[in-house]
Amino acid sequence: MAEPSRSVHVDEDHGCDDKSADGSQQNPYKTLLFALIQHQPLPSGAPQYFTRKKEPGADQGPAVSEVHQQWLPATTSALKKATKLYDQHKRKQAKGDELASREKQEADKRQQILDQAKRLHIRHDPHLPQAIKIRLDEKDPAVVKLRSGQSEKDVDDSDRRGTRVRVTGRVHRCRAQKDVIFLTLQDGYGLLQCVLTGDLTKTYDAMTMTLETSLEIYGEMWEVPPKQHAPDDRELHADYYEVIGKAAGDKEAITTRAAPDADPQTLYDNRHLVLRGDHASAVMKVRAALLRAFRQTYEEITPSCLEVTPPCMVQTQVEGGATLFAFDYYGQKAYLTQSSQLYLETCLPSLGNVFCVAPSFRAEKSLTRRHLSEYTHVEAELDFITFDDLLAHLELVMCRVVELALTNPQIAKLILDLNPKFEAPERPFKRMRYADAIEWLNEHDIRTGEGEPHKFGDDIAEAAERKMTDIINRPIFLTHFPAEIKAFYMRKDPQDPRVTESVDCLMPNVGEIVGGSMRMEDYDELMEAYKRVEIDPTPYYWYTDQRKYGTSPHGGYGLGLERFLAWMCGRFTVRECSLYPRFTDRCTP
């Protein structure tokens, strides 16, 4: 710090409050406060402060030079104001120094405790009973219930104890109290509260425990004391543990990398960590349950459906060329499939009704909350049916899948935790023809994206469709769409050739989750459809042959698993319902 006896200069227009200034006329400060901080006023030998102000007319142009300005002693009022600010600065600095000193003392004290903890090593007692390895969701033989006929006050700790067990998992929650640490482990199957006491809490690993650290813990399973709570009302009282893999902490802690309120793109970048959260993992477990339920449903319905596995690399389109992902296939042009429907149709003659659960790909640059570039497609094709048969089958399958999911108590709990308002749909679903939907939208003044009333032939926009569904608030079979806005292969209604025997199933809060139709069974009609949409039928020879060799009335549908899951679990976007979502510009991690 500079000597206090010298003259100090302050120029509010050209000075600098940083290390480049020294208070000289050539390098003045910008403010009196900064000058006071750099040259603290003393009882004797205090510096004299000079300020420079522009004279009248000095702002009139670049020709005005510094000769129009002069250094004058700082006024008494300016010094008084600056001194008051300086006193505040000193008090704040003193408080900061005190806090820093206290924090340093606490850090030094903690470091001493940690250094001491490093010297403490717990050992596995070989005289204890052999531990049984269990998953965290396994209760027997780990838990001993209260003896029949006893009241809580008649039961001591020995009555609450169970078999000695060994568990492995990752720290999902951690809570430290005086001489006790409560850890909640998870292993993908369940949760278990573990209690560390005594020397187990004084080790370096215990004092630096971080979320997601993987552990192996030995101990005795107890029931949770009355009026206390833990997963499954049990807890493991540990007698020994080992750290298998210590998780990062501080700035790299999982709560920092995957904070719930983080930017969505950050969460997608860290999807591998987000999946460890309660909600994300619950959605994935419900998803697995739905896949099992679909397969069980297709097997148990009459007639049953056989599962097949169509190819994902194709050379034909199903839903329009604009949404195809193209790639080079040994010098030939090929695409990622938009739908397995055409291949499923070829299975009907020899395999009967069929279904598949496979990925479908749409190169549609849509960033709505219900669109993905890759999604799981549950598709089925049914032989020798009518359109009414198709609708009845769809109702049966979806309602049975929901019923099977809710029959599992664990899955039912996850669904209701995620979506407390969920209710299983009632049959029959509401039927509404496309023409009636147009009329309904106009009656309720729900307009197109351009602000115009809807008219027959419009492709009803997602927003209008979802608004209608949310108002009606029940599943809707929207049927008989105009042929011009539907795929080329859809069969026309014999009673009204303007429309097709087609259906979209709409669910509240999500919109369309199923699209299906009867398929054209007549050879000549299909050839005309190729021509109408300007598709070369040559690559489709294998599909067209189905109409040459024993054609039949048949139909099918595709259900978007992520949309179905979003409906059941009350998720805002289907991206939450995919393990690693793929959408416009997102293909990582």
Coordinates of C-alpha atoms in Angstrom, one line a residue, residues 9-462:
H9 CA -5.5 12.1 -7.4
V10 CA -9.1 11.0 -8.4
D11 CA -10.5 11.5 -11.8
E12 CA -14.1 10.2 -12.2
D13 CA -13.9 10.5 -16.0
H14 CA -10.6 8.9 -16.8
G15 CA -9.4 7.2 -13.6
C16 CA -9.3 3.4 -12.9
D17 CA -10.1 1.5 -9.7
D18 CA -7.7 -1.3 -10.3
K19 CA -4.0 -2.2 -10.1
S20 CA -3.1 -0.1 -13.1
A21 CA -3.7 3.1 -11.1
D22 CA -1.4 4.5 -8.4
G23 CA -3.1 7.8 -7.5
S24 CA -0.7 10.0 -9.4
Q25 CA -1.8 12.7 -11.9
Q26 CA -0.8 10.4 -14.7
N27 CA -2.6 7.3 -13.3
P28 CA -5.5 8.6 -11.1
Y29 CA -8.1 6.6 -9.3
K30 CA -11.8 6.7 -10.4
T31 CA -13.5 7.1 -7.0
L32 CA -12.6 8.6 -3.6
L33 CA -13.7 5.3 -1.9
F34 CA -11.1 3.3 -3.8
A35 CA -8.5 6.0 -3.0
L36 CA -9.3 5.8 0.7
I37 CA -9.0 2.0 0.6
Q38 CA -5.6 2.2 -1.1
H39 CA -4.3 5.1 1.1
Q40 CA -5.9 4.7 4.4
P41 CA -6.4 8.0 6.3
L42 CA -4.3 8.3 9.4
P43 CA -4.5 10.7 12.4
S44 CA -1.3 12.4 11.2
G45 CA 0.3 12.6 7.8
A46 CA -3.0 11.8 6.0
P47 CA -2.7 12.2 2.2
Q48 CA -4.3 15.1 0.5
Y49 CA -6.9 14.1 -2.0
F50 CA -7.3 16.0 -5.3
T51 CA -10.2 15.6 -7.7
R52 CA -10.4 16.8 -11.3
K53 CA -13.6 18.0 -12.8
K54 CA -14.4 19.3 -16.2
E55 CA -15.0 23.0 -16.6
P56 CA -18.2 24.3 -18.3
G57 CA -17.9 23.9 -22.0
A58 CA -15.4 21.0 -21.8
D59 CA -17.9 18.6 -23.3
Q60 CA -18.5 20.6 -26.4
G61 CA -16.1 18.7 -28.7
P62 CA -12.9 16.8 -29.1
A63 CA -10.9 20.0 -29.4
V64 CA -11.3 20.7 -25.7
S65 CA -8.1 19.6 -24.0
E66 CA -7.1 18.8 -20.5
V67 CA -6.0 22.4 -19.9
H68 CA -9.7 23.1 -19.4
Q69 CA -9.6 20.8 -16.3
Q70 CA -7.7 21.4 -13.1
W71 CA -6.9 19.5 -9.9
L72 CA -8.7 20.8 -6.8
P73 CA -8.7 19.5 -3.2
A74 CA -11.6 17.1 -2.5
T75 CA -14.5 18.9 -0.9
T76 CA -15.4 18.3 2.8
S77 CA -18.8 16.8 1.9
A78 CA -17.2 14.4 -0.7
L79 CA -14.6 13.2 1.8
K80 CA -17.3 12.8 4.5
K81 CA -19.4 10.6 2.2
A82 CA -16.4 8.6 1.0
T83 CA -15.2 8.1 4.6
K84 CA -18.7 6.8 5.6
L85 CA -18.5 4.3 2.7
Y86 CA -14.9 3.4 3.8
D87 CA -16.0 2.7 7.3
Q88 CA -18.7 0.4 6.0
H89 CA -16.1 -1.3 3.8
K90 CA -13.8 -1.9 6.8
R91 CA -16.6 -3.4 8.9
K92 CA -17.6 -5.7 6.0
Q93 CA -14.0 -6.7 5.5
A94 CA -13.5 -7.4 9.2
K95 CA -16.6 -9.6 9.2
G96 CA -15.4 -11.4 6.1
D97 CA -11.9 -11.9 7.7
E98 CA -13.6 -13.2 10.9
L99 CA -15.8 -15.6 8.8
A100 CA -12.8 -16.8 6.8
S101 CA -10.8 -17.3 10.0
R102 CA -13.7 -19.3 11.5
E103 CA -14.1 -21.4 8.4
K104 CA -10.4 -22.1 8.3
Q105 CA -10.5 -23.2 12.0
E106 CA -13.4 -25.5 11.2
A107 CA -11.7 -26.9 8.1
D108 CA -8.5 -27.5 10.1
K109 CA -10.5 -29.2 12.8
R110 CA -12.4 -31.4 10.3
Q111 CA -9.1 -32.2 8.6
Q112 CA -7.7 -33.3 11.9
I113 CA -10.7 -35.5 12.5
L114 CA -10.4 -36.9 9.0
D115 CA -6.7 -37.6 9.5
Q116 CA -7.6 -39.4 12.7
A117 CA -10.4 -41.3 11.0
K118 CA -7.9 -42.6 8.4
R119 CA -6.1 -44.4 11.1
L120 CA -9.3 -46.2 12.2
H121 CA -9.9 -49.5 10.5
I122 CA -12.9 -51.7 11.1
R123 CA -12.6 -55.4 10.9
H124 CA -15.1 -58.2 10.1
D125 CA -15.8 -60.2 13.2
P126 CA -15.3 -63.9 12.2
H127 CA -17.2 -65.1 15.2
L128 CA -20.5 -63.6 14.0
P129 CA -23.0 -65.9 12.2
Q130 CA -22.5 -66.4 8.5
A131 CA -24.4 -63.7 6.5
I132 CA -26.9 -64.6 3.9
K133 CA -26.6 -62.7 0.6
I134 CA -30.0 -61.1 -0.3
R135 CA -31.2 -58.5 -2.8
L136 CA -32.7 -55.3 -1.3
D137 CA -36.2 -56.3 -2.2
E138 CA -36.0 -59.8 -0.5
K139 CA -37.7 -59.9 2.9
D140 CA -37.4 -63.5 3.9
P141 CA -35.6 -64.8 5.9
A142 CA -34.4 -61.3 6.7
V143 CA -37.3 -59.9 8.7
V144 CA -38.9 -61.3 11.9
K145 CA -42.4 -60.0 12.5
L146 CA -43.7 -59.1 16.0
R147 CA -44.9 -62.1 18.0
S148 CA -48.6 -62.7 17.6
G149 CA -50.8 -61.3 20.2
Q150 CA -48.2 -58.9 21.7
S151 CA -48.6 -55.2 22.0
E152 CA -45.8 -52.8 21.0
K153 CA -44.8 -52.1 24.6
D154 CA -44.3 -55.8 25.3
V155 CA -41.8 -56.2 22.5
D156 CA -38.1 -55.5 23.1
D157 CA -35.3 -55.1 20.5
S158 CA -34.5 -58.8 20.5
D159 CA -38.0 -59.5 19.2
R160 CA -37.5 -57.2 16.2
R161 CA -34.3 -58.8 15.1
G162 CA -33.8 -61.1 12.1
T163 CA -31.3 -63.1 10.2
R164 CA -27.8 -61.7 9.7
V165 CA -27.5 -60.7 6.0
R166 CA -25.1 -59.3 3.5
V167 CA -26.4 -56.7 0.9
T168 CA -24.8 -54.7 -1.9
G169 CA -26.0 -51.5 -3.4
R170 CA -25.4 -47.8 -3.9
V171 CA -26.1 -45.0 -1.5
H172 CA -29.4 -43.4 -2.6
R173 CA -29.8 -41.2 0.5
C174 CA -27.6 -40.4 3.4
R175 CA -28.5 -38.7 6.7
A176 CA -26.0 -38.3 9.6
Q177 CA -27.0 -37.6 13.1
K178 CA -25.0 -37.6 16.3
D179 CA -23.1 -41.0 16.4
V180 CA -25.6 -42.5 13.8
I181 CA -25.6 -42.6 10.0
F182 CA -28.7 -43.6 8.1
L183 CA -28.0 -44.9 4.6
T184 CA -30.6 -45.8 2.1
L185 CA -29.2 -48.3 -0.4
Q186 CA -30.7 -49.1 -3.8
D187 CA -29.7 -52.0 -6.1
G188 CA -32.3 -51.7 -8.9
Y189 CA -34.6 -54.2 -7.1
G190 CA -35.5 -52.3 -4.0
L191 CA -34.5 -49.9 -1.2
L192 CA -33.1 -50.7 2.2
Q193 CA -32.3 -48.4 5.1
C194 CA -29.0 -49.3 6.8
V195 CA -28.0 -48.0 10.2
L196 CA -24.3 -47.4 11.1
T197 CA -23.3 -46.8 14.7
G198 CA -20.2 -46.8 16.9
D199 CA -16.9 -47.0 15.1
L200 CA -18.6 -47.6 11.8
T201 CA -19.5 -43.9 11.8
K202 CA -16.0 -42.8 12.7
T203 CA -14.1 -44.1 9.7
Y204 CA -12.8 -41.9 6.9
D205 CA -15.2 -43.6 4.4
A206 CA -18.2 -42.9 6.6
M207 CA -17.3 -39.3 7.2
T208 CA -16.8 -38.7 3.5
M209 CA -19.7 -40.8 2.3
T210 CA -21.1 -39.6 -1.1
L211 CA -24.3 -40.4 -2.9
E212 CA -24.0 -43.3 -5.4
T213 CA -21.0 -44.8 -3.5
S214 CA -21.4 -48.6 -3.9
L215 CA -21.1 -50.6 -0.6
E216 CA -21.3 -54.1 0.8
I217 CA -22.9 -54.1 4.2
Y218 CA -23.2 -56.9 6.8
G219 CA -25.7 -56.8 9.6
E220 CA -28.9 -57.9 11.3
M221 CA -32.3 -57.1 9.9
W222 CA -34.7 -55.4 12.3
E223 CA -38.2 -54.1 12.1
V224 CA -38.3 -50.3 12.2
P225 CA -39.2 -49.0 15.7
P226 CA -42.8 -47.8 16.3
K227 CA -43.7 -44.4 14.7
Q228 CA -40.6 -44.4 12.5
H229 CA -40.5 -45.1 8.8
A230 CA -38.2 -46.8 6.3
P231 CA -38.7 -48.7 3.0
D232 CA -40.7 -51.9 3.8
D233 CA -40.6 -51.0 7.5
R234 CA -37.3 -52.7 8.1
E235 CA -33.7 -51.6 8.5
L236 CA -30.3 -53.3 8.5
H237 CA -28.2 -52.6 11.6
A238 CA -24.7 -52.9 10.3
D239 CA -21.8 -54.6 12.0
Y240 CA -19.4 -54.3 9.1
Y241 CA -19.2 -52.7 5.7
E242 CA -16.8 -52.3 2.8
V243 CA -16.7 -49.5 0.1
I244 CA -16.7 -51.1 -3.3
G245 CA -16.6 -47.9 -5.4
K246 CA -16.5 -44.4 -4.0
A247 CA -18.6 -41.9 -6.0
A248 CA -17.4 -38.4 -6.8
G249 CA -18.4 -35.5 -4.5
D250 CA -18.2 -31.7 -4.3
K251 CA -18.5 -30.1 -7.8
E252 CA -18.7 -33.6 -9.4
A253 CA -21.4 -34.9 -7.1
I254 CA -24.4 -36.5 -8.9
T255 CA -26.7 -33.9 -7.3
T256 CA -24.7 -31.2 -9.2
R257 CA -24.4 -33.1 -12.5
A258 CA -28.0 -34.1 -12.6
A259 CA -29.9 -31.5 -10.5
P260 CA -33.7 -31.9 -11.0
D261 CA -34.0 -28.1 -11.9
A262 CA -31.1 -28.2 -14.4
D263 CA -31.6 -27.1 -18.0
P264 CA -33.3 -29.9 -20.0
Q265 CA -30.3 -30.2 -22.4
T266 CA -28.0 -30.7 -19.4
L267 CA -30.2 -33.4 -18.1
Y268 CA -30.3 -35.1 -21.6
D269 CA -26.5 -34.9 -21.7
N270 CA -26.4 -36.6 -18.3
R271 CA -29.2 -39.1 -18.9
H272 CA -27.0 -41.9 -17.6
L273 CA -27.1 -40.2 -14.2
V274 CA -30.7 -39.0 -14.4
L275 CA -31.7 -42.7 -14.8
R276 CA -30.6 -43.2 -11.2
G277 CA -33.3 -40.9 -9.9
D278 CA -36.6 -42.1 -8.4
H279 CA -38.8 -40.8 -11.2
A280 CA -36.7 -41.9 -14.2
S281 CA -36.1 -45.4 -12.8
A282 CA -39.8 -45.7 -11.9
V283 CA -40.8 -44.9 -15.5
M284 CA -38.4 -47.5 -16.8
K285 CA -39.8 -50.1 -14.5
V286 CA -43.3 -49.4 -15.6
R287 CA -42.1 -49.5 -19.2
A288 CA -40.7 -53.0 -18.7
A289 CA -44.0 -54.1 -17.0
L290 CA -46.0 -52.8 -20.0
L291 CA -43.8 -54.7 -22.4
R292 CA -44.4 -57.9 -20.4
A293 CA -48.2 -57.1 -20.3
F294 CA -48.4 -56.6 -24.1
R295 CA -46.7 -59.9 -24.7
Q296 CA -48.9 -61.7 -22.2
T297 CA -52.0 -60.1 -23.7
Y298 CA -51.2 -61.1 -27.2
E299 CA -50.6 -64.6 -26.1
E300 CA -53.8 -65.0 -24.1
I301 CA -56.4 -63.3 -26.4
T302 CA -58.4 -65.4 -28.8
P303 CA -57.2 -65.8 -31.5
S304 CA -53.7 -65.3 -30.1
C305 CA -51.0 -63.3 -31.9
L306 CA -47.5 -64.7 -32.6
E307 CA -44.5 -62.5 -32.1
V308 CA -42.2 -61.9 -35.1
T309 CA -39.1 -59.8 -35.6
P310 CA -39.2 -57.8 -38.9
P311 CA -36.1 -56.1 -40.3
C312 CA -35.1 -52.5 -39.4
M313 CA -33.2 -51.9 -42.7
V314 CA -35.6 -51.6 -45.6
Q315 CA -35.9 -50.2 -49.1
T316 CA -39.6 -49.2 -49.0
Q317 CA -41.5 -46.5 -47.3
V318 CA -44.7 -46.8 -45.3
E319 CA -45.5 -43.3 -43.9
G320 CA -44.2 -41.0 -46.6
G321 CA -40.7 -40.4 -48.0
A322 CA -40.2 -37.1 -46.1
T323 CA -39.6 -38.8 -42.8
L324 CA -37.1 -41.5 -44.0
F325 CA -33.6 -41.9 -42.6
A326 CA -31.6 -42.9 -45.6
F327 CA -28.2 -44.6 -45.6
D328 CA -25.9 -46.5 -48.0
Y329 CA -26.3 -50.2 -47.9
Y330 CA -23.4 -51.8 -49.9
G331 CA -23.9 -49.3 -52.6
Q332 CA -27.7 -49.4 -52.6
K333 CA -30.0 -46.9 -51.1
A334 CA -31.8 -48.1 -48.0
Y335 CA -33.7 -46.7 -45.0
L336 CA -34.4 -47.2 -41.4
T337 CA -37.9 -48.5 -41.1
Q338 CA -40.8 -46.2 -40.3
S339 CA -43.0 -49.2 -39.5
S340 CA -43.0 -53.0 -39.7
Q341 CA -46.6 -53.1 -40.9
L342 CA -45.9 -54.3 -44.5
Y343 CA -43.7 -57.1 -43.3
L344 CA -46.3 -58.2 -40.7
E345 CA -48.9 -58.4 -43.4
T346 CA -46.8 -61.0 -45.2
C347 CA -46.9 -63.3 -42.2
L348 CA -50.6 -63.6 -42.0
P349 CA -51.1 -66.5 -44.5
S350 CA -48.8 -68.9 -42.6
L351 CA -48.6 -67.6 -39.1
G352 CA -52.0 -66.1 -38.4
N353 CA -52.3 -63.0 -36.4
V354 CA -48.9 -61.5 -35.6
F355 CA -47.3 -58.7 -33.6
C356 CA -43.9 -57.2 -33.1
V357 CA -42.2 -54.9 -30.6
A358 CA -39.5 -53.1 -32.5
P359 CA -37.9 -49.7 -33.0
S360 CA -39.3 -47.4 -35.7
F361 CA -37.6 -44.3 -37.0
R362 CA -39.0 -41.0 -38.3
A363 CA -36.8 -38.2 -39.7
E364 CA -39.4 -35.7 -38.8
K365 CA -37.9 -32.4 -37.5
S366 CA -40.6 -31.9 -34.9
L367 CA -39.7 -30.8 -31.4
T368 CA -43.1 -31.3 -29.9
R369 CA -43.4 -33.1 -26.5
R370 CA -44.8 -36.3 -28.2
H371 CA -42.3 -36.8 -31.0
L372 CA -39.2 -38.9 -31.1
S373 CA -36.9 -39.8 -34.0
E374 CA -36.6 -43.4 -32.6
Y375 CA -39.4 -45.0 -30.7
T376 CA -40.6 -48.4 -29.7
H377 CA -43.5 -49.5 -31.9
V378 CA -46.0 -52.2 -30.8
E379 CA -47.6 -53.3 -34.1
A380 CA -50.0 -56.0 -34.9
E381 CA -51.8 -57.4 -38.0
L382 CA -55.0 -59.3 -37.9
D383 CA -56.4 -61.6 -40.6
F384 CA -60.0 -62.1 -41.8
I385 CA -61.5 -59.2 -39.7
T386 CA -63.8 -56.3 -40.1
F387 CA -63.2 -52.7 -39.1
D388 CA -65.4 -53.2 -36.0
D389 CA -63.3 -56.3 -35.1
L390 CA -60.2 -54.1 -35.3
L391 CA -61.7 -51.5 -32.9
A392 CA -62.9 -54.2 -30.5
H393 CA -59.4 -55.8 -30.5
L394 CA -57.7 -52.5 -29.8
E395 CA -60.0 -51.8 -26.8
L396 CA -59.4 -55.3 -25.5
V397 CA -55.6 -55.1 -25.8
M398 CA -55.1 -51.7 -24.3
C399 CA -57.5 -52.3 -21.4
R400 CA -56.0 -55.7 -20.6
V401 CA -52.5 -54.3 -20.7
V402 CA -53.5 -51.6 -18.1
E403 CA -55.2 -54.3 -16.0
L404 CA -52.2 -56.5 -16.0
A405 CA -49.9 -53.6 -15.0
L406 CA -52.1 -52.6 -12.2
T407 CA -52.5 -56.2 -11.0
N408 CA -48.8 -56.0 -9.9
P409 CA -48.8 -54.2 -6.6
Q410 CA -45.3 -52.8 -7.1
I411 CA -46.0 -51.5 -10.6
A412 CA -49.4 -50.1 -9.5
K413 CA -47.7 -48.2 -6.7
L414 CA -45.1 -46.8 -9.1
I415 CA -47.8 -45.7 -11.6
L416 CA -49.9 -44.0 -8.8
D417 CA -46.8 -42.3 -7.4
L418 CA -46.0 -40.9 -10.8
N419 CA -49.6 -40.2 -11.8
P420 CA -51.9 -40.0 -8.7
K421 CA -54.9 -39.2 -11.0
F422 CA -54.5 -42.2 -13.3
E423 CA -57.6 -44.3 -13.8
A424 CA -58.0 -47.4 -15.9
P425 CA -60.0 -46.6 -19.1
E426 CA -63.6 -47.9 -19.3
R427 CA -64.9 -49.8 -22.3
P428 CA -66.3 -49.0 -24.8
F429 CA -64.1 -46.1 -25.9
K430 CA -65.9 -43.1 -27.4
R431 CA -66.3 -43.4 -31.2
M432 CA -66.1 -40.3 -33.2
R433 CA -65.9 -40.0 -37.0
Y434 CA -63.5 -37.5 -38.5
A435 CA -66.4 -35.5 -40.0
D436 CA -68.0 -35.2 -36.6
A437 CA -64.7 -34.2 -35.1
I438 CA -64.5 -31.3 -37.6
E439 CA -68.0 -30.2 -36.6
W440 CA -67.1 -30.5 -32.9
L441 CA -64.0 -28.4 -33.3
N442 CA -65.9 -25.6 -35.1
E443 CA -68.7 -25.7 -32.5
H444 CA -66.1 -25.2 -29.7
D445 CA -64.3 -22.5 -31.7
I446 CA -61.0 -24.5 -31.8
R447 CA -59.3 -23.3 -35.0
T448 CA -56.5 -24.4 -37.2
G449 CA -52.9 -23.2 -36.7
E450 CA -53.7 -20.4 -39.2
G451 CA -56.7 -19.3 -37.2
E452 CA -59.2 -20.6 -39.7
P453 CA -62.3 -22.8 -39.0
H454 CA -61.7 -26.5 -39.7
K455 CA -63.1 -28.0 -42.9
F456 CA -63.4 -31.5 -44.2
G457 CA -60.1 -32.5 -45.7
D458 CA -57.9 -30.8 -43.1
D459 CA -55.2 -32.8 -41.3
I460 CA -56.3 -31.9 -37.8
A461 CA -53.3 -30.3 -36.0
E462 CA -51.8 -31.9 -32.9

